């Protein structure tokens, strides 16, 4: 029994919960903090990997809008909720599509598919301003193209009658409610992105395997369940803008700034929380 108790004590102390701040927290097998990405990297523009990453973001966002808006319109067209996949089905469409697309494009562009995610990673200096701007432009163009293809399939009349998948603050909620929902929802998403892709954590917790696209997609699913009744769930400015441009009705533009301001604030808060509180990067000693 004494031997077993000793094994238990050793096991409990093997992975200490209290980690010292600074380089002393790292072991020989631990992750070494990379330098921050340069603000401007002109050499990227001459690299094919830069351009193919932007193309991957365009195609992924195009497919994201195509699948999710068709799902939303299918629910709206149904005579009753029992005859459709309902809110749960819409949430699964968004979360499942993100899971599949992040898995497919992560090795090429990082699988952002969302300007808010790109913005949060830029604030954390995970990519250059050049790449961040390029990604956001390509994501937006992909979203517009995806919504346009849906309108082509549905026809002008059906597309307009069933809302075109455009986001707006629903009746019974204020603009403040919508803004708060977008901030918190995007915080959940971007914080999950940081946690699921944190190489430091993967090195420390290598005994706990993790497939990054899975928690990211699941976070999108959960946020949609919570906020579809409030705003239809944006948390992705490209998705909101693409649907608004193609639908182009007044009520789609009334609250549109919420679907940019909210996600960008949420992404910024998630980046600050992860970098300063969780990783404590500003407080680590530098060699």
JSON list of N, CA and C in Angstrom, two decimals, residues 27 59 61 119 146 198:
[
{"chain": "A", "resi": 27, "resn": "UNK", "atom": "N", "xyz": [10.11, 23.60, -20.08]},
{"chain": "A", "resi": 27, "resn": "UNK", "atom": "CA", "xyz": [11.01, 22.46, -19.98]},
{"chain": "A", "resi": 27, "resn": "UNK", "atom": "C", "xyz": [11.69, 22.27, -21.33]},
{"chain": "A", "resi": 59, "resn": "UNK", "atom": "N", "xyz": [-12.64, 30.75, -50.96]},
{"chain": "A", "resi": 59, "resn": "UNK", "atom": "CA", "xyz": [-13.44, 29.55, -51.26]},
{"chain": "A", "resi": 59, "resn": "UNK", "atom": "C", "xyz": [-14.15, 29.04, -50.00]},
{"chain": "A", "resi": 61, "resn": "UNK", "atom": "N", "xyz": [-15.06, 30.73, -47.30]},
{"chain": "A", "resi": 61, "resn": "UNK", "atom": "CA", "xyz": [-16.15, 31.62, -46.90]},
{"chain": "A", "resi": 61, "resn": "UNK", "atom": "C", "xyz": [-17.30, 31.53, -47.89]},
{"chain": "A", "resi": 119, "resn": "UNK", "atom": "N", "xyz": [-8.86, 39.33, -37.12]},
{"chain": "A", "resi": 119, "resn": "UNK", "atom": "CA", "xyz": [-8.54, 40.52, -36.34]},
{"chain": "A", "resi": 119, "resn": "UNK", "atom": "C", "xyz": [-7.96, 40.14, -34.98]},
{"chain": "A", "resi": 146, "resn": "UNK", "atom": "N", "xyz": [-20.96, 33.75, -52.19]},
{"chain": "A", "resi": 146, "resn": "UNK", "atom": "CA", "xyz": [-21.79, 32.65, -51.68]},
{"chain": "A", "resi": 146, "resn": "UNK", "atom": "C", "xyz": [-23.25, 33.04, -51.58]},
{"chain": "A", "resi": 198, "resn": "UNK", "atom": "N", "xyz": [-3.38, 26.79, -29.52]},
{"chain": "A", "resi": 198, "resn": "UNK", "atom": "CA", "xyz": [-2.23, 27.24, -28.73]},
{"chain": "A", "resi": 198, "resn": "UNK", "atom": "C", "xyz": [-1.16, 26.14, -28.69]}
]
